[in-house]
CSV table of C-alpha atoms and ligand atoms in Angstrom, one decimal:
chain,number,residue,atom,x,y,z
A,219,MET,CA,4.6,4.3,-14.3
A,220,THR,CA,7.0,4.9,-11.4
A,221,ALA,CA,6.5,8.3,-9.8
A,222,TRP,CA,3.5,9.4,-8.6
A,223,ALA,CA,2.4,13.3,-7.1
A,224,VAL,CA,-0.8,15.0,-5.5
A,225,THR,CA,-2.1,17.4,-8.0
A,226,ASP,CA,0.0,20.1,-6.0
A,227,TYR,CA,3.3,18.6,-6.3
A,228,ARG,CA,3.7,19.3,-2.5
A,229,HIS,CA,4.3,15.2,-2.1
A,230,LEU,CA,6.1,13.0,-4.1
A,231,LEU,CA,6.3,9.1,-4.6
A,232,THR,CA,7.7,6.6,-6.0
A,233,PHE,CA,7.5,2.7,-6.5
A,234,SER,CA,10.2,0.6,-6.9
A,235,GLU,CA,10.6,-1.5,-9.8
A,236,GLY,CA,10.4,-4.6,-7.1
A,237,VAL,CA,7.2,-3.3,-5.8
A,238,LEU,CA,5.7,-3.0,-9.0
A,239,LYS,CA,6.6,-6.7,-9.8
A,240,VAL,CA,5.0,-8.0,-6.9
A,241,PHE,CA,1.6,-5.8,-7.6
A,242,GLU,CA,1.9,-7.3,-11.5
A,243,GLU,CA,2.2,-10.7,-9.6
A,244,PHE,CA,-1.3,-10.8,-7.7
A,245,ARG,CA,-3.1,-8.6,-10.1
A,246,GLN,CA,-6.4,-10.2,-9.9
A,247,GLU,CA,-6.4,-10.3,-14.1
A,248,GLU,CA,-8.3,-13.7,-14.1
A,249,ALA,CA,-11.6,-14.2,-12.4
A,250,ALA,CA,-10.6,-17.2,-9.9
A,251,LEU,CA,-7.7,-15.3,-8.6
A,252,PRO,CA,-8.2,-14.4,-5.3
A,253,GLU,CA,-7.7,-10.6,-3.6
A,254,ALA,CA,-3.8,-10.2,-1.9
A,255,GLY,CA,-2.3,-8.1,-0.3
A,256,GLY,CA,0.7,-6.5,2.3
A,257,ILE,CA,2.5,-3.9,3.8
A,258,LEU,CA,4.7,-1.1,2.0
A,259,LEU,CA,8.0,-0.6,3.4
A,260,GLY,CA,10.0,2.6,2.0
A,261,TYR,CA,11.7,5.6,3.1
A,262,VAL,CA,10.7,9.1,3.8
A,263,ARG,CA,12.2,11.7,2.4
A,264,GLY,CA,10.4,15.3,3.9
A,265,ASP,CA,7.1,15.2,2.3
A,266,HIS,CA,8.4,12.3,-0.3
A,267,LEU,CA,8.2,8.5,0.1
A,268,GLU,CA,9.8,5.8,-1.6
A,269,VAL,CA,8.4,2.5,-1.5
A,270,VAL,CA,11.3,-0.1,-1.8
A,271,GLU,CA,9.6,-3.2,-1.3
A,272,ALA,CA,6.0,-4.7,-0.6
A,273,THR,CA,5.3,-7.7,1.1
A,274,ARG,CA,3.3,-10.7,-0.2
A,275,PRO,CA,0.3,-12.5,1.4
A,276,THR,CA,1.8,-14.8,3.9
A,277,ALA,CA,0.6,-18.2,4.5
A,278,TRP,CA,-1.6,-16.8,7.6
A,279,ASP,CA,-3.6,-14.4,5.5
A,280,GLN,CA,-7.3,-15.0,4.3
A,281,ARG,CA,-7.6,-14.9,0.4
A,282,LEU,CA,-10.8,-15.1,-1.4
A,283,ARG,CA,-12.2,-13.5,-4.5
A,284,TYR,CA,-13.4,-10.2,-2.8
A,285,LEU,CA,-11.6,-10.4,0.8
A,286,PHE,CA,-8.3,-10.1,1.5
A,287,GLU,CA,-8.1,-10.5,5.4
A,288,ARG,CA,-4.6,-9.6,7.0
A,289,PHE,CA,-2.9,-12.1,9.5
A,290,PRO,CA,-1.2,-8.6,10.9
A,291,GLN,CA,1.5,-10.4,12.6
A,292,GLY,CA,3.1,-11.9,10.0
A,293,HIS,CA,3.8,-8.7,8.1
A,294,GLU,CA,4.4,-6.9,11.5
A,295,LEU,CA,7.6,-9.2,11.8
A,296,ILE,CA,9.0,-8.3,8.5
A,297,ALA,CA,8.5,-4.7,9.1
A,298,LYS,CA,10.3,-4.9,12.4
A,299,ALA,CA,13.2,-7.0,11.0
A,300,ARG,CA,13.6,-4.3,8.1
A,301,TRP,CA,13.6,-1.6,10.8
A,302,VAL,CA,16.1,-2.9,13.0
A,303,SER,CA,18.6,-4.4,10.0
A,304,THR,CA,18.2,-0.5,8.2
A,305,GLY,CA,19.0,1.1,12.0
A,306,GLY,CA,15.5,2.6,11.4
A,307,LYS,CA,15.7,4.1,7.9
A,308,LEU,CA,13.4,1.5,6.3
A,309,ARG,CA,10.1,2.2,7.8
A,310,TYR,CA,5.8,1.1,7.3
A,311,LEU,CA,4.7,3.2,5.0
A,312,GLY,CA,1.0,1.5,4.6
A,313,GLU,CA,-0.5,-1.5,3.1
A,314,TRP,CA,-1.6,-2.4,-0.5
A,315,HIS,CA,-4.1,-4.9,-1.5
A,316,THR,CA,-5.9,-6.1,-4.7
A,317,HIS,CA,-9.3,-5.4,-6.1
A,318,PRO,CA,-10.8,-7.4,-9.2
A,319,GLU,CA,-11.8,-4.4,-11.2
A,320,SER,CA,-9.8,-2.2,-13.7
A,321,ILE,CA,-9.6,1.2,-12.2
A,322,PRO,CA,-10.2,0.3,-8.3
A,323,THR,CA,-12.7,2.4,-5.7
A,324,PRO,CA,-12.2,1.6,-1.7
A,325,SER,CA,-14.8,0.2,-0.3
A,326,GLY,CA,-16.3,1.4,2.6
A,327,THR,CA,-14.4,-1.1,4.7
A,328,ASP,CA,-11.4,-0.5,3.3
A,329,LEU,CA,-11.6,3.7,4.1
A,330,ASN,CA,-12.7,3.0,7.7
A,331,GLU,CA,-9.9,0.5,8.1
A,332,TRP,CA,-6.9,2.8,6.8
A,333,GLU,CA,-8.9,5.6,9.5
A,334,LYS,CA,-8.3,3.6,12.0
A,335,LYS,CA,-4.9,2.2,11.1
A,336,ALA,CA,-4.0,6.2,10.4
A,337,ARG,CA,-5.2,7.0,13.8
A,338,ALA,CA,-3.4,4.3,15.7
A,339,ARG,CA,0.2,5.1,14.2
A,340,LYS,CA,2.1,5.9,17.2
A,341,ASP,CA,4.8,8.2,14.6
A,342,GLY,CA,1.5,10.3,14.1
A,343,ARG,CA,2.5,9.7,10.3
A,344,PRO,CA,-0.5,9.5,7.4
A,345,MET,CA,-0.7,5.9,6.2
A,346,LEU,CA,-0.5,4.9,2.6
A,347,ALA,CA,-2.8,2.8,0.9
A,348,VAL,CA,-2.8,1.3,-2.6
A,349,ILE,CA,-5.5,-0.5,-4.3
A,350,VAL,CA,-4.0,-2.7,-7.3
A,351,GLY,CA,-6.8,-3.0,-9.7
A,352,THR,CA,-6.2,-4.9,-13.0
A,353,ASP,CA,-5.2,-1.7,-15.1
A,354,VAL,CA,-4.5,1.1,-12.6
A,355,LEU,CA,-3.4,1.8,-9.0
A,356,HIS,CA,-5.3,3.5,-6.2
A,357,VAL,CA,-2.8,5.5,-4.5
A,358,ARG,CA,-4.0,7.7,-1.3
A,359,LEU,CA,-2.3,9.0,1.8
A,360,VAL,CA,-4.4,9.2,4.8
A,361,PRO,CA,-3.7,11.5,7.3
A,362,ALA,CA,-4.9,11.1,11.3
A,363,ALA,CA,-6.6,13.9,11.0
A,364,SER,CA,-7.2,15.5,7.6
A,365,ASP,CA,-8.8,14.5,4.4
A,366,PRO,CA,-6.7,12.3,2.1
A,367,LEU,CA,-4.4,13.2,-0.7
A,368,ILE,CA,-5.0,11.3,-4.0
A,369,PHE,CA,-1.9,10.6,-5.8
A,370,ALA,CA,-2.2,10.6,-9.6
A,371,PRO,CA,0.9,9.0,-11.9
A,372,VAL,CA,3.5,11.6,-13.0
A,373,GLU,CA,3.7,12.2,-17.5
A,374,GLU,CA,7.1,11.7,-18.2
B,76,ZN,ZN1,-10.6,-3.4,-0.7
């Protein structure tokens, strides 16, 4: 499933095949697999988001079964490089990480981190947060000053 929407369809979101492939690659299906994550890059089209790239964990990230500690510099460098090479069109949209559960639920730490990051964004845009579970994704948009919006897959 690549198209997602909030209940009133005011915001739509798509994931490219490449992004879904990265999610698939790091899905924590086997018990021994550690958490993984990265940043999400894409285009903003009015109220809609087109996610075209998900970065893979870098060598500096700490990956444990129940913890993914991002080393931000590595991911930021990638975001900056893409931003420059596309003339400011391909931008940072948010972040993704995996959970070893089929229907992923954000932890208290996740919620705190996302709010902090949404408030810290200089462009005032909401932050896109994705958790990759073993069966489904959790997709939410976290604005700096209002309630989060949860996306559900659009049935075709
Ligand atoms: Zn988490």
